[in-house]
GROMACS .gro file of C-alpha atoms in nm:
model
  172
    1UNK     CA    1   2.172  -1.298   3.081
    2UNK     CA    2   2.589  -1.167   3.200
    3UNK     CA    3   2.542  -0.817   3.295
    4UNK     CA    4   2.786  -0.734   2.962
    5UNK     CA    5   2.569  -0.899   2.661
    6UNK     CA    6   2.250  -0.692   2.890
    7UNK     CA    7   2.449  -0.365   2.816
    8UNK     CA    8   2.503  -0.392   2.477
    9UNK     CA    9   2.153  -0.569   2.384
   10UNK     CA   10   2.034  -0.185   2.556
   11UNK     CA   11   2.217   0.011   2.325
   12UNK     CA   12   2.195  -0.219   2.020
   13UNK     CA   13   1.770  -0.182   2.120
   14UNK     CA   14   1.860   0.259   2.174
   15UNK     CA   15   2.069   0.255   1.869
   16UNK     CA   16   1.826   0.132   1.658
   17UNK     CA   17   1.487   0.377   1.791
   18UNK     CA   18   1.763   0.641   1.695
   19UNK     CA   19   1.844   0.719   2.074
   20UNK     CA   20   2.190   0.862   2.100
   21UNK     CA   21   2.420   0.615   2.237
   22UNK     CA   22   2.745   0.761   2.152
   23UNK     CA   23   2.796   0.829   2.517
   24UNK     CA   24   3.091   0.851   2.756
   25UNK     CA   25   3.347   0.627   2.599
   26UNK     CA   26   3.385   0.912   2.297
   27UNK     CA   27   3.364   1.175   2.583
   28UNK     CA   28   3.620   1.074   2.817
   29UNK     CA   29   3.862   1.043   2.496
   30UNK     CA   30   3.801   1.383   2.399
   31UNK     CA   31   3.849   1.453   2.741
   32UNK     CA   32   4.163   1.282   2.798
   33UNK     CA   33   4.247   1.493   2.499
   34UNK     CA   34   4.181   1.849   2.668
   35UNK     CA   35   4.402   1.920   2.992
   36UNK     CA   36   4.258   2.147   3.119
   37UNK     CA   37   4.492   2.428   3.268
   38UNK     CA   38   4.483   2.450   3.646
   39UNK     CA   39   4.458   2.681   3.892
   40UNK     CA   40   4.751   2.809   3.975
   41UNK     CA   41   4.811   2.846   4.353
   42UNK     CA   42   4.924   3.239   4.369
   43UNK     CA   43   4.748   3.357   4.037
   44UNK     CA   44   4.394   3.502   3.978
   45UNK     CA   45   4.170   3.325   3.854
   46UNK     CA   46   4.050   3.372   3.534
   47UNK     CA   47   3.682   3.333   3.390
   48UNK     CA   48   3.573   3.239   3.110
   49UNK     CA   49   3.395   3.468   2.888
   50UNK     CA   50   3.054   3.376   2.805
   51UNK     CA   51   3.049   3.222   2.427
   52UNK     CA   52   2.916   3.361   2.120
   53UNK     CA   53   2.523   3.236   2.028
   54UNK     CA   54   2.379   3.011   1.737
   55UNK     CA   55   2.079   2.895   1.781
   56UNK     CA   56   1.781   2.702   1.907
   57UNK     CA   57   1.921   2.603   2.274
   58UNK     CA   58   2.322   2.733   2.134
   59UNK     CA   59   2.172   3.014   2.149
   60UNK     CA   60   2.147   3.093   2.457
   61UNK     CA   61   2.439   3.327   2.623
   62UNK     CA   62   2.518   3.206   2.969
   63UNK     CA   63   2.857   3.306   3.050
   64UNK     CA   64   3.023   2.991   3.197
   65UNK     CA   65   2.834   2.806   3.018
   66UNK     CA   66   2.890   2.588   2.656
   67UNK     CA   67   2.608   2.533   2.587
   68UNK     CA   68   2.615   2.291   2.333
   69UNK     CA   69   2.792   2.042   2.521
   70UNK     CA   70   2.559   2.061   2.795
   71UNK     CA   71   2.279   2.015   2.545
   72UNK     CA   72   2.486   1.751   2.290
   73UNK     CA   73   2.534   1.569   2.705
   74UNK     CA   74   2.114   1.574   2.664
   75UNK     CA   75   2.129   1.446   2.305
   76UNK     CA   76   2.029   1.722   2.170
   77UNK     CA   77   1.660   1.715   2.425
   78UNK     CA   78   1.629   2.091   2.472
   79UNK     CA   79   1.341   2.081   2.806
   80UNK     CA   80   1.607   1.821   2.943
   81UNK     CA   81   1.820   2.022   2.979
   82UNK     CA   82   1.641   2.390   3.014
   83UNK     CA   83   1.518   2.152   3.336
   84UNK     CA   84   1.847   2.040   3.464
   85UNK     CA   85   2.006   2.392   3.422
   86UNK     CA   86   1.687   2.549   3.622
   87UNK     CA   87   1.780   2.274   3.908
   88UNK     CA   88   2.163   2.387   3.948
   89UNK     CA   89   2.041   2.698   3.879
   90UNK     CA   90   1.837   2.723   4.230
   91UNK     CA   91   2.010   2.391   4.451
   92UNK     CA   92   2.398   2.497   4.321
   93UNK     CA   93   2.363   2.857   4.433
   94UNK     CA   94   2.547   2.836   4.766
   95UNK     CA   95   2.766   2.560   4.629
   96UNK     CA   96   3.010   2.813   4.759
   97UNK     CA   97   2.937   2.915   5.137
   98UNK     CA   98   2.878   2.517   5.168
   99UNK     CA   99   3.231   2.415   5.056
  100UNK     CA  100   3.333   2.709   5.264
  101UNK     CA  101   3.134   2.599   5.605
  102UNK     CA  102   3.282   2.245   5.507
  103UNK     CA  103   3.560   2.361   5.492
  104UNK     CA  104   3.624   2.614   5.831
  105UNK     CA  105   3.468   2.322   6.026
  106UNK     CA  106   3.747   2.098   5.941
  107UNK     CA  107   3.528   1.886   5.780
  108UNK     CA  108   3.693   1.781   5.434
  109UNK     CA  109   3.472   1.473   5.388
  110UNK     CA  110   3.143   1.656   5.308
  111UNK     CA  111   3.393   1.944   5.118
  112UNK     CA  112   3.530   1.628   4.924
  113UNK     CA  113   3.178   1.556   4.824
  114UNK     CA  114   3.046   1.912   4.739
  115UNK     CA  115   3.280   1.931   4.519
  116UNK     CA  116   3.244   1.596   4.310
  117UNK     CA  117   2.929   1.674   4.265
  118UNK     CA  118   2.988   1.995   4.180
  119UNK     CA  119   3.261   1.808   3.955
  120UNK     CA  120   3.079   1.558   3.714
  121UNK     CA  121   2.672   1.856   3.749
  122UNK     CA  122   2.889   2.083   3.585
  123UNK     CA  123   3.031   1.891   3.325
  124UNK     CA  124   2.694   1.779   3.227
  125UNK     CA  125   2.571   2.112   3.175
  126UNK     CA  126   2.867   2.209   2.975
  127UNK     CA  127   3.014   2.470   3.280
  128UNK     CA  128   3.354   2.346   3.219
  129UNK     CA  129   3.578   2.550   3.413
  130UNK     CA  130   3.386   2.543   3.671
  131UNK     CA  131   3.439   2.147   3.695
  132UNK     CA  132   3.750   2.149   3.656
  133UNK     CA  133   3.818   2.430   3.956
  134UNK     CA  134   3.624   2.165   4.117
  135UNK     CA  135   3.867   1.864   4.020
  136UNK     CA  136   4.148   2.014   4.123
  137UNK     CA  137   3.952   2.072   4.528
  138UNK     CA  138   3.867   1.752   4.471
  139UNK     CA  139   4.287   1.591   4.395
  140UNK     CA  140   4.386   1.914   4.662
  141UNK     CA  141   4.094   1.687   4.941
  142UNK     CA  142   4.114   1.312   4.871
  143UNK     CA  143   4.546   1.428   4.911
  144UNK     CA  144   4.410   1.472   5.259
  145UNK     CA  145   4.428   1.839   5.327
  146UNK     CA  146   4.302   2.193   5.240
  147UNK     CA  147   4.264   2.287   4.910
  148UNK     CA  148   4.508   2.596   4.855
  149UNK     CA  149   4.250   2.935   4.909
  150UNK     CA  150   4.338   3.137   4.540
  151UNK     CA  151   4.237   2.718   4.416
  152UNK     CA  152   3.852   2.779   4.687
  153UNK     CA  153   3.852   3.144   4.579
  154UNK     CA  154   3.813   3.062   4.165
  155UNK     CA  155   3.546   2.760   4.210
  156UNK     CA  156   3.336   3.017   4.419
  157UNK     CA  157   3.452   3.367   4.125
  158UNK     CA  158   3.337   3.013   3.829
  159UNK     CA  159   3.015   2.892   4.051
  160UNK     CA  160   2.922   3.287   4.089
  161UNK     CA  161   2.922   3.364   3.728
  162UNK     CA  162   2.778   3.059   3.603
  163UNK     CA  163   2.506   3.039   3.859
  164UNK     CA  164   2.452   3.437   3.799
  165UNK     CA  165   2.449   3.328   3.419
  166UNK     CA  166   2.140   3.088   3.486
  167UNK     CA  167   1.927   3.391   3.691
  168UNK     CA  168   2.003   3.665   3.445
  169UNK     CA  169   1.954   3.374   3.142
  170UNK     CA  170   1.660   3.151   3.236
  171UNK     CA  171   1.487   3.400   3.501
  172UNK     CA  172   1.446   3.315   3.872
   0.00000   0.00000   0.00000
């Protein structure tokens, strides 16, 4: 069976089972219409305020994270979303220091891989501003140069807000 046909059948079966399949195309179109504010080279970094509380997982007030967006990426499964948040909190807390170490050693490939991974993981969790900062760093690294210090500092500040918010909101 051809790959595209198999994918179509798989999506049709998932839709028939009541699973969310609106997926990547609609999210990609949405993001394409919402340009992110670029990280200025010399201006201070703005860190987003904590969102207002809603109900369920959306009631989690996690600074730097739009929980309704992250929960949507997890098809509304609060248990899956919480595990992802906990894994991010435990596994990415040192990402800023790791980035600085890679940049200090001139290892731009490792730095690029780190911010690329964090870019997509952060967006999946709903940490848009962190994802945008990682994207700006990745673009600078892909151009073959060291990113501006202001962009690195902004990335670190946004990462710190998210990680500390997860520590306080979900506990250690």
